[in-house]
CSV table of C-alpha atoms in Angstrom, one decimal:
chain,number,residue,atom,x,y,z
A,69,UNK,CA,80.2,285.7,105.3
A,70,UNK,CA,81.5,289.1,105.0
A,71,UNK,CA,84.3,290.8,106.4
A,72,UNK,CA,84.6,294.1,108.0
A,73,UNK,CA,87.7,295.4,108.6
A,74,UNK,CA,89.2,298.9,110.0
A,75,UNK,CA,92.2,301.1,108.8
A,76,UNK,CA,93.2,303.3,111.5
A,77,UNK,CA,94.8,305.9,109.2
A,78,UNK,CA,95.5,306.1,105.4
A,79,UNK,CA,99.3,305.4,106.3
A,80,UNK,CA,98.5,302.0,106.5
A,81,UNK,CA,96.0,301.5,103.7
A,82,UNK,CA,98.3,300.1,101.0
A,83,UNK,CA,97.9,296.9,103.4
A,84,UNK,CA,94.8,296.6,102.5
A,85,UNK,CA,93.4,294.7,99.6
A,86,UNK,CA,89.9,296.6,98.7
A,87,UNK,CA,89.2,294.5,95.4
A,88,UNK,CA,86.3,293.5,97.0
A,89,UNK,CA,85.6,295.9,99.5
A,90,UNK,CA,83.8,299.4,100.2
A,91,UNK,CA,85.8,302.0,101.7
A,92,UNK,CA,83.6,304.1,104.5
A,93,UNK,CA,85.6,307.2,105.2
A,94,UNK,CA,85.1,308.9,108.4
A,95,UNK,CA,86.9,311.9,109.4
A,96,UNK,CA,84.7,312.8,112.6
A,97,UNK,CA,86.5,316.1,113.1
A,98,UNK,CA,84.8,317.7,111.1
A,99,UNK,CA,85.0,317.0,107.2
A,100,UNK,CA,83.1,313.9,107.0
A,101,UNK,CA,81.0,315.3,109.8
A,102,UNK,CA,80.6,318.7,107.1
A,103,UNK,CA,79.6,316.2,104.3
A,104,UNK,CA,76.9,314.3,105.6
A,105,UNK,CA,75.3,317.7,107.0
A,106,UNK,CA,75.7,319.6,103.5
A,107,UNK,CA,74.3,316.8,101.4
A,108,UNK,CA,71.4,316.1,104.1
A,109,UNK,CA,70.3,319.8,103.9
A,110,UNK,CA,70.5,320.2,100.2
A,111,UNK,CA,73.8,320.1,98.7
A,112,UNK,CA,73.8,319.1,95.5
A,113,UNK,CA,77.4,317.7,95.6
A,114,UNK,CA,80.8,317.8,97.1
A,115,UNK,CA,84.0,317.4,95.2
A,116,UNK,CA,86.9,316.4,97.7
A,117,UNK,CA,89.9,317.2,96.6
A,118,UNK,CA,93.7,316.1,97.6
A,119,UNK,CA,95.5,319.6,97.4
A,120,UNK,CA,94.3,323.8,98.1
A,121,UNK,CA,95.6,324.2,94.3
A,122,UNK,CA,92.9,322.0,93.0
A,123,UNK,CA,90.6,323.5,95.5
A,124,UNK,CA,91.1,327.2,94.4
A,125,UNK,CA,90.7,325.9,90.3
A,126,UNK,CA,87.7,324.5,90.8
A,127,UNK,CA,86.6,327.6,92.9
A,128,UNK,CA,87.6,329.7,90.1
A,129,UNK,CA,85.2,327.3,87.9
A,130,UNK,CA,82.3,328.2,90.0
A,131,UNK,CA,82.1,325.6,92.6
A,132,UNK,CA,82.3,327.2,96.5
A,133,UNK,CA,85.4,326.3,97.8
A,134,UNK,CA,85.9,325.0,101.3
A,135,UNK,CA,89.5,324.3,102.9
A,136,UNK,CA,90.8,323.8,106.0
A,137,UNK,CA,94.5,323.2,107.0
A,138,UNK,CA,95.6,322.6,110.9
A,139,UNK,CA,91.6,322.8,111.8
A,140,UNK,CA,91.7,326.2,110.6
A,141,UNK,CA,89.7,327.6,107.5
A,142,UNK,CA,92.6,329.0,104.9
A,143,UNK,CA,92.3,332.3,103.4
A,144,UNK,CA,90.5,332.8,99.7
A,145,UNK,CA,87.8,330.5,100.3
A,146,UNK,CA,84.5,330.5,100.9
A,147,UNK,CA,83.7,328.0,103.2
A,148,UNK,CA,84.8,326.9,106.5
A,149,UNK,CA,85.1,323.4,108.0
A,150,UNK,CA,82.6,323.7,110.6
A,151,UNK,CA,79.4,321.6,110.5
A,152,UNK,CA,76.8,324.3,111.1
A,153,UNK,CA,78.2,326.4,107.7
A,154,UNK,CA,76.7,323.7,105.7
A,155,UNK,CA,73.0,324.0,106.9
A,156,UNK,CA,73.0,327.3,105.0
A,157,UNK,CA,70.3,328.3,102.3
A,158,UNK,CA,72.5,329.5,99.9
A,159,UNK,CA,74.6,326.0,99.8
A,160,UNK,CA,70.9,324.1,98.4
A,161,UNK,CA,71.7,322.7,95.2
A,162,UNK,CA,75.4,324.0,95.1
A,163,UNK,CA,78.1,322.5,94.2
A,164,UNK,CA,81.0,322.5,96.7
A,165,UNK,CA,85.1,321.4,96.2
A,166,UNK,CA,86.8,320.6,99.6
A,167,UNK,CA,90.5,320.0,100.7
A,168,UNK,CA,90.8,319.3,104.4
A,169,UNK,CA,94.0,318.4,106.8
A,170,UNK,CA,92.6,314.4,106.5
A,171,UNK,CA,89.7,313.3,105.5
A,172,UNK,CA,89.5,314.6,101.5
A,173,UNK,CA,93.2,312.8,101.5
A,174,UNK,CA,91.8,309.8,102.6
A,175,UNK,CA,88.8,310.1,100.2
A,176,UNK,CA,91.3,310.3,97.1
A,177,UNK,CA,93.6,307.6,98.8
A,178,UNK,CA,90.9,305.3,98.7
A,179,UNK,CA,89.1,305.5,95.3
A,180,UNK,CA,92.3,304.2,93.6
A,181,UNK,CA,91.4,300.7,94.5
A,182,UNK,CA,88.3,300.6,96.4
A,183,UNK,CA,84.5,299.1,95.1
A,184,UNK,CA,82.9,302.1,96.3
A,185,UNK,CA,83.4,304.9,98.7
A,186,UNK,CA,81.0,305.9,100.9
A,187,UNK,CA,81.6,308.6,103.2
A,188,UNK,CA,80.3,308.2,107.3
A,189,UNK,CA,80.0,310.0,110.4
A,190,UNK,CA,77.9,309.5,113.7
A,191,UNK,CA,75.6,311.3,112.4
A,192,UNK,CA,74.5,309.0,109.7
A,193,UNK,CA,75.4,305.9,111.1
A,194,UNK,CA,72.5,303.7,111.4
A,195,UNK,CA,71.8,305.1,107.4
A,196,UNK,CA,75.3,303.5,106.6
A,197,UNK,CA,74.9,300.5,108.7
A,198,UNK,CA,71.5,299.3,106.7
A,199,UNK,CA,73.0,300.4,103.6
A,200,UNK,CA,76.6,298.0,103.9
A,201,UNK,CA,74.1,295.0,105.5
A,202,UNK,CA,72.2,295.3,101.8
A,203,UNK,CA,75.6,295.4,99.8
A,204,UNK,CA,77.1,291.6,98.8
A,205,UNK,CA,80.7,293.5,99.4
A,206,UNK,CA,83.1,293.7,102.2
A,207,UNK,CA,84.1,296.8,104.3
A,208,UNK,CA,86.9,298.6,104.8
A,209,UNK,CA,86.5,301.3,107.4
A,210,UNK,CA,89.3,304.3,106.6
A,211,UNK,CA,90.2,306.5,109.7
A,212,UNK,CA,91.3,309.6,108.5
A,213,UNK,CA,93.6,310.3,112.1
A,214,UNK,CA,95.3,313.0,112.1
A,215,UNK,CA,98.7,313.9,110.1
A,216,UNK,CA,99.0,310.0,109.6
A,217,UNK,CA,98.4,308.9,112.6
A,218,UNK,CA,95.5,307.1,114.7
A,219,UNK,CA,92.9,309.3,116.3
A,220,UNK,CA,90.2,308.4,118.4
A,221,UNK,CA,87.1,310.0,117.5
A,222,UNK,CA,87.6,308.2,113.8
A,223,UNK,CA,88.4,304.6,115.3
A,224,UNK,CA,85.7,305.0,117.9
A,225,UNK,CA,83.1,305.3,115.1
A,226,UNK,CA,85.1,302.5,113.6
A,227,UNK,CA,83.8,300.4,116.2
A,228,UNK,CA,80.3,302.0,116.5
A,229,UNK,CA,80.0,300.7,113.1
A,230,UNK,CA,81.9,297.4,113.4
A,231,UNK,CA,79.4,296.9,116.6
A,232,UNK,CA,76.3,298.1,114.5
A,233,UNK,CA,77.5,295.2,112.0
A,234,UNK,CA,79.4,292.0,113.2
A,235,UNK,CA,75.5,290.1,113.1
A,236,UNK,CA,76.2,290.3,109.3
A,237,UNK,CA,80.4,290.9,108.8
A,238,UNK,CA,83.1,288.5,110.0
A,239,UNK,CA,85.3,291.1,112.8
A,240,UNK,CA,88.5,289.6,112.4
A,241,UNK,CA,91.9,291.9,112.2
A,242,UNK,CA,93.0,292.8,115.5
A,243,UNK,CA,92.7,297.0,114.5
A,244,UNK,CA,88.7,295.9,114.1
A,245,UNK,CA,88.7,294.6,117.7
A,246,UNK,CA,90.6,297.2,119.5
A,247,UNK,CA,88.2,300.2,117.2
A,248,UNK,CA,85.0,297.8,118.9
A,249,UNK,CA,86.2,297.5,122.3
A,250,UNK,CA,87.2,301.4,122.9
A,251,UNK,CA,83.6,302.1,121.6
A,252,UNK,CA,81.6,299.5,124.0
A,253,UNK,CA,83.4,301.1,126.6
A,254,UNK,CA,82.2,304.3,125.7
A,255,UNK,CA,79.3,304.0,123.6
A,256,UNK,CA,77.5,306.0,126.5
A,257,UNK,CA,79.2,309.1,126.7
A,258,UNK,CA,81.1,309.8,123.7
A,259,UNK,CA,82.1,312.9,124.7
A,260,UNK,CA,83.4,312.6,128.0
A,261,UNK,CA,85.2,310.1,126.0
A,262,UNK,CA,86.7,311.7,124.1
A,263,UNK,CA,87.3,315.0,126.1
A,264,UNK,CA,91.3,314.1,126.4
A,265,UNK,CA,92.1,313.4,122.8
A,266,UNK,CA,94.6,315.4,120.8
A,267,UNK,CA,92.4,316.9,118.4
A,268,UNK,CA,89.8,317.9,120.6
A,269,UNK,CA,92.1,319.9,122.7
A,270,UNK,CA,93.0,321.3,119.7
A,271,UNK,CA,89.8,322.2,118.6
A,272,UNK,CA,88.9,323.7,121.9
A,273,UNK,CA,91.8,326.3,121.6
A,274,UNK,CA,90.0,327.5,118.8
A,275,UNK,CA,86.7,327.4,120.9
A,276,UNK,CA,84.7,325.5,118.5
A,277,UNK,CA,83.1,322.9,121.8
A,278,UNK,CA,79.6,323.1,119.8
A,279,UNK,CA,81.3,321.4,116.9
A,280,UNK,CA,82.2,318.4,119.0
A,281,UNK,CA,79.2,317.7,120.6
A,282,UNK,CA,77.1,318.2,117.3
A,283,UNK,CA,80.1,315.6,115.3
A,284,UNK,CA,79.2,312.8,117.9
A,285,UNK,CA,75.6,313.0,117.8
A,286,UNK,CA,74.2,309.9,116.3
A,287,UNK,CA,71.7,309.5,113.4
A,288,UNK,CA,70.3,312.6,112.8
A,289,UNK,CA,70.3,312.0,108.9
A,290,UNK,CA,68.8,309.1,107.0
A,291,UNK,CA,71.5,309.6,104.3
A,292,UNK,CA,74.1,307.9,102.6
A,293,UNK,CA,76.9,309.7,101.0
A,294,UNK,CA,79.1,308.0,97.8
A,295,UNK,CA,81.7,309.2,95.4
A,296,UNK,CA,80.2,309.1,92.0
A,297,UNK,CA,82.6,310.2,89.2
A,298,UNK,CA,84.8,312.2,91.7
A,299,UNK,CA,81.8,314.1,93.3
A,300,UNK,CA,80.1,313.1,96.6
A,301,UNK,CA,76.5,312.9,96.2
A,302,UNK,CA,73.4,311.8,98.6
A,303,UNK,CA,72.6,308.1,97.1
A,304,UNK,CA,69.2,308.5,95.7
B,54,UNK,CA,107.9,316.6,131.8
B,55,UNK,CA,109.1,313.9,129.5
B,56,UNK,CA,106.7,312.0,126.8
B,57,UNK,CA,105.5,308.6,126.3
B,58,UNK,CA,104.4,307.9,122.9
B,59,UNK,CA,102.9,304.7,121.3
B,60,UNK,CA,103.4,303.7,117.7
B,61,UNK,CA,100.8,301.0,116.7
B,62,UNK,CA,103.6,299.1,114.0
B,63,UNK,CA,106.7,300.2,112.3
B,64,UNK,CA,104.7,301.1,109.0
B,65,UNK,CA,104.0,304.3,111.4
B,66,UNK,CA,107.4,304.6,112.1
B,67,UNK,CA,108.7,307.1,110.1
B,68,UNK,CA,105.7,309.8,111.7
B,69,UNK,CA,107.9,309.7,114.9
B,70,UNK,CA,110.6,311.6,115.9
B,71,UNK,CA,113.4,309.8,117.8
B,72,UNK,CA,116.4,311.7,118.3
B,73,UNK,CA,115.2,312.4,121.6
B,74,UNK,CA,113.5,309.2,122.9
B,75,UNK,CA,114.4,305.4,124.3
B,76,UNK,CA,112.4,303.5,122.0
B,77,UNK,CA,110.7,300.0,123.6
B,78,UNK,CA,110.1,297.6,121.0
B,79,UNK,CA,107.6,294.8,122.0
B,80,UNK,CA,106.6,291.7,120.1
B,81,UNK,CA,105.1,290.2,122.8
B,82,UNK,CA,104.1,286.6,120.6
B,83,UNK,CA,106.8,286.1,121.0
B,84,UNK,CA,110.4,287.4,119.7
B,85,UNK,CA,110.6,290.1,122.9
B,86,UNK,CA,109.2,287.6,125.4
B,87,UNK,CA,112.3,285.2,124.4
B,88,UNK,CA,114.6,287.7,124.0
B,89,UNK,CA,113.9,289.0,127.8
B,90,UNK,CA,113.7,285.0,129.0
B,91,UNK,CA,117.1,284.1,127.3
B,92,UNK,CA,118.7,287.2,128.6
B,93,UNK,CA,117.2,286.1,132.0
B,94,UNK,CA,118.5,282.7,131.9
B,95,UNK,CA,121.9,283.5,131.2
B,96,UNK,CA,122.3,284.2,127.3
B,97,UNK,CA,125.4,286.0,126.9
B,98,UNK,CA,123.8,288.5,123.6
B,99,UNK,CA,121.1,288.0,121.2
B,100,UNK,CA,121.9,289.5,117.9
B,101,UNK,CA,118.5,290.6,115.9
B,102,UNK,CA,118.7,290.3,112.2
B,103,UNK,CA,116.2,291.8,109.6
B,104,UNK,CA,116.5,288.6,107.0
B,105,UNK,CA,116.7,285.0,107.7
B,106,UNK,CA,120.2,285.2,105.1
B,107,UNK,CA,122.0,287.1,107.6
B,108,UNK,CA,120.9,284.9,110.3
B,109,UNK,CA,122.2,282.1,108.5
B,110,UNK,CA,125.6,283.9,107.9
B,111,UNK,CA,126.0,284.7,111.8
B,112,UNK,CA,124.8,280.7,112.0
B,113,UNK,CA,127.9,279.7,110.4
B,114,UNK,CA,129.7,282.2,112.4
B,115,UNK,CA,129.2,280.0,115.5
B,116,UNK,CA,126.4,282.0,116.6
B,117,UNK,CA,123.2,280.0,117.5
B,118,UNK,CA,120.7,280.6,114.9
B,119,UNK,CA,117.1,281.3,115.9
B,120,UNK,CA,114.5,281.9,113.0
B,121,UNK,CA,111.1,282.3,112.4
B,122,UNK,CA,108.5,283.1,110.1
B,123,UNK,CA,104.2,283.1,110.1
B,124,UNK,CA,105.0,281.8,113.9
B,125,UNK,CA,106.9,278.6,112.6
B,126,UNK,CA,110.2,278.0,112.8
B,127,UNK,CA,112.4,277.6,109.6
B,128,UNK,CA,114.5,274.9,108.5
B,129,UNK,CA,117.9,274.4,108.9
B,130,UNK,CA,118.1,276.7,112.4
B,131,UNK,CA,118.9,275.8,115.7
B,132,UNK,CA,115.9,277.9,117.1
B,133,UNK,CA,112.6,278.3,117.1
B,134,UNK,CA,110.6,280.8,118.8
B,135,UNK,CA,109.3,279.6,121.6
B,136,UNK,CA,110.1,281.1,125.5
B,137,UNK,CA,110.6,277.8,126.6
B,138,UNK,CA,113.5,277.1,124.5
B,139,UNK,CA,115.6,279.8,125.8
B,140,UNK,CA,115.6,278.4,129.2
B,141,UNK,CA,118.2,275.7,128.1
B,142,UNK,CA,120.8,275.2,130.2
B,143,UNK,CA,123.2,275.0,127.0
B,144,UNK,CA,122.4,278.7,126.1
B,145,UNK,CA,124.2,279.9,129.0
B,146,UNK,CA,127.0,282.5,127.8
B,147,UNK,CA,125.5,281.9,124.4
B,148,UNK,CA,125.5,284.6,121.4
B,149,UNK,CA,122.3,283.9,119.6
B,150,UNK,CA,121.3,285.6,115.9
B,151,UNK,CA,117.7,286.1,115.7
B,152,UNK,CA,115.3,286.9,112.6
B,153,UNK,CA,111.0,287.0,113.2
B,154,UNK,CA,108.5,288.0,111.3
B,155,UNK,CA,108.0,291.4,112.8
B,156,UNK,CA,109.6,291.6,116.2
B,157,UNK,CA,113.5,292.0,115.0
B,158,UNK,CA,112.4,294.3,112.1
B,159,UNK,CA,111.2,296.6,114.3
B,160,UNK,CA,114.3,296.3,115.8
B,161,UNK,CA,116.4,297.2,113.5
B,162,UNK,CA,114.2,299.9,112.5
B,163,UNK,CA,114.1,301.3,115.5
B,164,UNK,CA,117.9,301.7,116.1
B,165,UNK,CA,119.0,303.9,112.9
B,166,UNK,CA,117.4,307.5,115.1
B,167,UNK,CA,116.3,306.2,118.3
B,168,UNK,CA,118.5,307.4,121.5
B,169,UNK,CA,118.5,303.9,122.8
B,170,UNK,CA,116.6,300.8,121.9
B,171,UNK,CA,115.0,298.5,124.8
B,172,UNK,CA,112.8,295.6,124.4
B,173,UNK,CA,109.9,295.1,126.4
B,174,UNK,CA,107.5,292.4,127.6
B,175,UNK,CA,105.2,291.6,130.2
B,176,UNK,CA,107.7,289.7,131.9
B,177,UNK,CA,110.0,292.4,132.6
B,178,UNK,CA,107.2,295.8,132.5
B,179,UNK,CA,108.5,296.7,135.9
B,180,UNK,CA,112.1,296.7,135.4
B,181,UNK,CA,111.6,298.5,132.2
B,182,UNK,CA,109.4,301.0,133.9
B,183,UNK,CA,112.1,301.6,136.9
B,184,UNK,CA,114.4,302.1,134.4
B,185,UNK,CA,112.8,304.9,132.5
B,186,UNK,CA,111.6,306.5,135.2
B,187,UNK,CA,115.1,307.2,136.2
B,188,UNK,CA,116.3,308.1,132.4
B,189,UNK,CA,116.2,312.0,131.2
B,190,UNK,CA,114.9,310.9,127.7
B,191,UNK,CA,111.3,310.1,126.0
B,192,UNK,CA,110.1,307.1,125.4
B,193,UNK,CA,108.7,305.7,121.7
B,194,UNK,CA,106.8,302.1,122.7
B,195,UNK,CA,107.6,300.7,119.3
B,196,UNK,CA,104.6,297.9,118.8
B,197,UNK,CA,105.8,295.2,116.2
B,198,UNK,CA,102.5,294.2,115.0
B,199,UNK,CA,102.0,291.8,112.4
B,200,UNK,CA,102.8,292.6,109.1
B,201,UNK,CA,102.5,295.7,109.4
B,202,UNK,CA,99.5,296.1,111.2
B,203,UNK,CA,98.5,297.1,114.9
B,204,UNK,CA,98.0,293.9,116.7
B,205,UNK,CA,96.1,293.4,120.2
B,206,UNK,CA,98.7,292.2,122.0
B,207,UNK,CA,101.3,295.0,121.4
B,208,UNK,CA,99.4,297.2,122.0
B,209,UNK,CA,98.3,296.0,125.6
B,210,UNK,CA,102.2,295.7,126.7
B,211,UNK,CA,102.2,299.3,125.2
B,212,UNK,CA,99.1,300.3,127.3
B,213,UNK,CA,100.2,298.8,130.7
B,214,UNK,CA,103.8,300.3,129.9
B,215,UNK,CA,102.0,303.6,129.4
B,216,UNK,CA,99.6,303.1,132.3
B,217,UNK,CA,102.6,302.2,134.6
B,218,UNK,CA,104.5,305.5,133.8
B,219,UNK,CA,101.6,308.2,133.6
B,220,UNK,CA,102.7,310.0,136.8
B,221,UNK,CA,106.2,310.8,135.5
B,222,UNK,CA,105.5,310.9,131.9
B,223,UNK,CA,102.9,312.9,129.4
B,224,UNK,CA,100.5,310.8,127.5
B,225,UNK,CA,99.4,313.4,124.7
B,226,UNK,CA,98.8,311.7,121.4
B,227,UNK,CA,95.4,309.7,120.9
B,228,UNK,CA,97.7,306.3,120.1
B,229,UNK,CA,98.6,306.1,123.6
B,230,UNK,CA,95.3,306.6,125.2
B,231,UNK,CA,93.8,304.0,122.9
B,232,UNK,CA,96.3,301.5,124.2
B,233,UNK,CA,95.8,302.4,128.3
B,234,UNK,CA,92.5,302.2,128.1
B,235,UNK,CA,92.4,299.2,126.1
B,236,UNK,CA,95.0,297.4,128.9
B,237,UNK,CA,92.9,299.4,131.4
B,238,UNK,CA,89.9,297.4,130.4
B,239,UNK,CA,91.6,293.7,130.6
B,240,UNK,CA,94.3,294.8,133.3
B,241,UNK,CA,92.7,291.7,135.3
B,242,UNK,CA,92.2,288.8,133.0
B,243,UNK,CA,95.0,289.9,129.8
B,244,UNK,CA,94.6,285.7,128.7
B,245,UNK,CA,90.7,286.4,128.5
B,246,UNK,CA,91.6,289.7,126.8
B,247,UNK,CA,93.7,288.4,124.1
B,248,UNK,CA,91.6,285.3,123.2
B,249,UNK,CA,90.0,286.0,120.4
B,250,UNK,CA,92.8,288.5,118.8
B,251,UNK,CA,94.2,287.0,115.4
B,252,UNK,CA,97.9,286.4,116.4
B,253,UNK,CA,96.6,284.4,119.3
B,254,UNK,CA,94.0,282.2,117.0
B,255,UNK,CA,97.0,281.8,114.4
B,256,UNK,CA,99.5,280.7,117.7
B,257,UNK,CA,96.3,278.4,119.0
B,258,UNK,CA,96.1,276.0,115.7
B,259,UNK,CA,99.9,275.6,116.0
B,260,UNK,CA,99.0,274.6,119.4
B,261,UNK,CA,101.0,276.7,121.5
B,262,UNK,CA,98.7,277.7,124.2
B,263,UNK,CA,101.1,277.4,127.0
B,264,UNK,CA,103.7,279.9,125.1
B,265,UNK,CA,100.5,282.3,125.3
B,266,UNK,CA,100.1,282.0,129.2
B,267,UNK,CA,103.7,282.3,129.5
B,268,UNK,CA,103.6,286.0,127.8
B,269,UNK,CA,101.2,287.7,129.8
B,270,UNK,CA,102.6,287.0,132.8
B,271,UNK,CA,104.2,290.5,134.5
B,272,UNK,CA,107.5,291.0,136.1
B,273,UNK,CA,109.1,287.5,135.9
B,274,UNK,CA,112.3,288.8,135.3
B,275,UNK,CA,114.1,291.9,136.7
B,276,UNK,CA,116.2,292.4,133.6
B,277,UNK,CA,116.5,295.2,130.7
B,278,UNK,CA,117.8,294.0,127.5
B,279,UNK,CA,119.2,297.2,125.9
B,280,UNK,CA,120.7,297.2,121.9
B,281,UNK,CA,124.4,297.8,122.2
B,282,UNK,CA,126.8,297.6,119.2
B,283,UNK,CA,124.0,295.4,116.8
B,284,UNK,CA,123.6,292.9,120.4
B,285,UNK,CA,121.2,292.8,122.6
B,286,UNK,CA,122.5,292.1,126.2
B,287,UNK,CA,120.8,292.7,130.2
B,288,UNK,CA,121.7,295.9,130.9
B,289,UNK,CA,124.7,295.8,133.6
């Protein structure tokens, strides 16, 4: 049977042995949120990258650029990190390069070894879910946390997913159990749930509340993102 | 107000800063559990040891040589790892060395910034609790994990520890509030809680059930074991 198994942050993914495994990324606030919206509207791809350098070059190449460092969209770029500036019409068929605090990190981290990387949110989780049951792999599930550490709005979709899946995957590591239990218990209000975490308080100092209750809505988009050649693209 | 703080295993170790906090380490299966029994029953100082070769050196010292690895103990020590053992009448005033796969590690981890190192169990939360309450510092619940990784157990003792000091302490990062409501959840059947975690399924086939029980029972013992000079002794 098939395992699936949760990393609750990149710090602790060289534990891991992905030689058989997809990596599902999820980086609920906000850039694997941002992905998953951009790519179900119409973007053509998304190019995460590791460092605001490589961002800015491939900006200067043509591709928008989108970075956010600290939650907060950094100065020469084009795009924000918010959710609802990737439903615009000008973004169909672009191409976009993004750096974020987490999530792109975790993206890079993860290709190095991994047999595929997908890239999931609530948003497209019953997409991913069918998807992985089809696949003969394992699962890894990467929380992006924050700055290294665990956060909850990435392990609770951990365990959304490990729930939607442990008819077909094996739930054995204790960090898969702990990500499925803190979900059950609040699979029916994640946002109250989540209303105390560190990075929402964060978030609402910058007053961006729509943002978290549009991150933890669930299925809205029948899509499945994967890194193909270094660029996120909706699987055809 | 002073912090608590949770880290899940000592691979996250290094994202904490310690020069202001106590740090608790707790390997509750089972180096911390024995350590707080022994020191209970009367063992003079339990000396924790990153390598079994320096446990064997103390060993030959005329210290009594405790040793274990994957939960079994090794050959050629006086040891083992079980609670039970340390409540031998022949390890009173006794100065024990101890190696384990992931409790004393954190251990010795723990003591190069931290202010202070405890160790906590089940068996002596409330003691532990008192005694922080009445400290000026932080506190850093160090969870040993297994091999790096979070485990169940840990991070319930970290939980209830968390739980038992929210009116005096802050509980900011999302770590901590994974682990109370995780022990919030199973406050009032921990055995049924722990079950089906991995460390207790690896302890059931080497058929220690009873070493399980004996765990997760709270406040046997009014005693804090506190790391002075490389020993750890009951605090006077």
């Amino acid at each position: 049977m098939k395992q699936l198994d949760v990393c609750l942050t990149p710090e602790l993914l060289h534990l891991h042995n992905l030689s058989n495994s997809i990596v599902v990324v999820a980086d609920i606030f906000r850039a694997t949120s941002c992905m998953v919206t951009g790519l179900a509207y119409g973007v053509k791809s998304i190019t995460p990258v590791a460092t605001l350098e490589e961002c800015r070059l491939l900006q200067e190449r043509g591709m928008i650029g989108a970075a956010e460092r600290n939650a907060k969209k950094e100065e020469g770029f084009q795009l924000d990190n918010s959710p609802f500036s990737y439903m615009a019409d000008n973004l169909i068929g672009a191409e976009i390069a993004m750096t974020t605090t987490n999530g792109t990190l975790s993206i890079t981290k993860a290709k190095a070894t991994a047999v595929k990387v997908l890239v999931g949110s609530f948003l497209n989780l019953g997409a991913l879910a069918n998807y992985l049951r089809s696949e003969v792999y394992d699962v890894t599930v990467l929380c992006a946390g924050w700055k290294g550490r665990p956060n909850l709005e990435d392990t609770l979709f951990a365990g959304a997913l490990a729930d939607a899946l442990q008819e077909q995957f094996m739930l054995l590591e204790d960090g898969t159990l702990m990500a499925q239990r803190l979900y059950q218990e609040s699979r029916h209000n994640l946002l109250a749930s989540v209303a105390n975490s560190s990075h929402v308080r964060r978030l609402q100092r910058l007053g961006i509340q729509k943002d978290i209750s549009y991150c933890l809505q669930t299925d809205l988009y029948d899509i499945v993102p994967v890194l193909r050649g270094g660029k996120l693209i909706a699987m055809p």
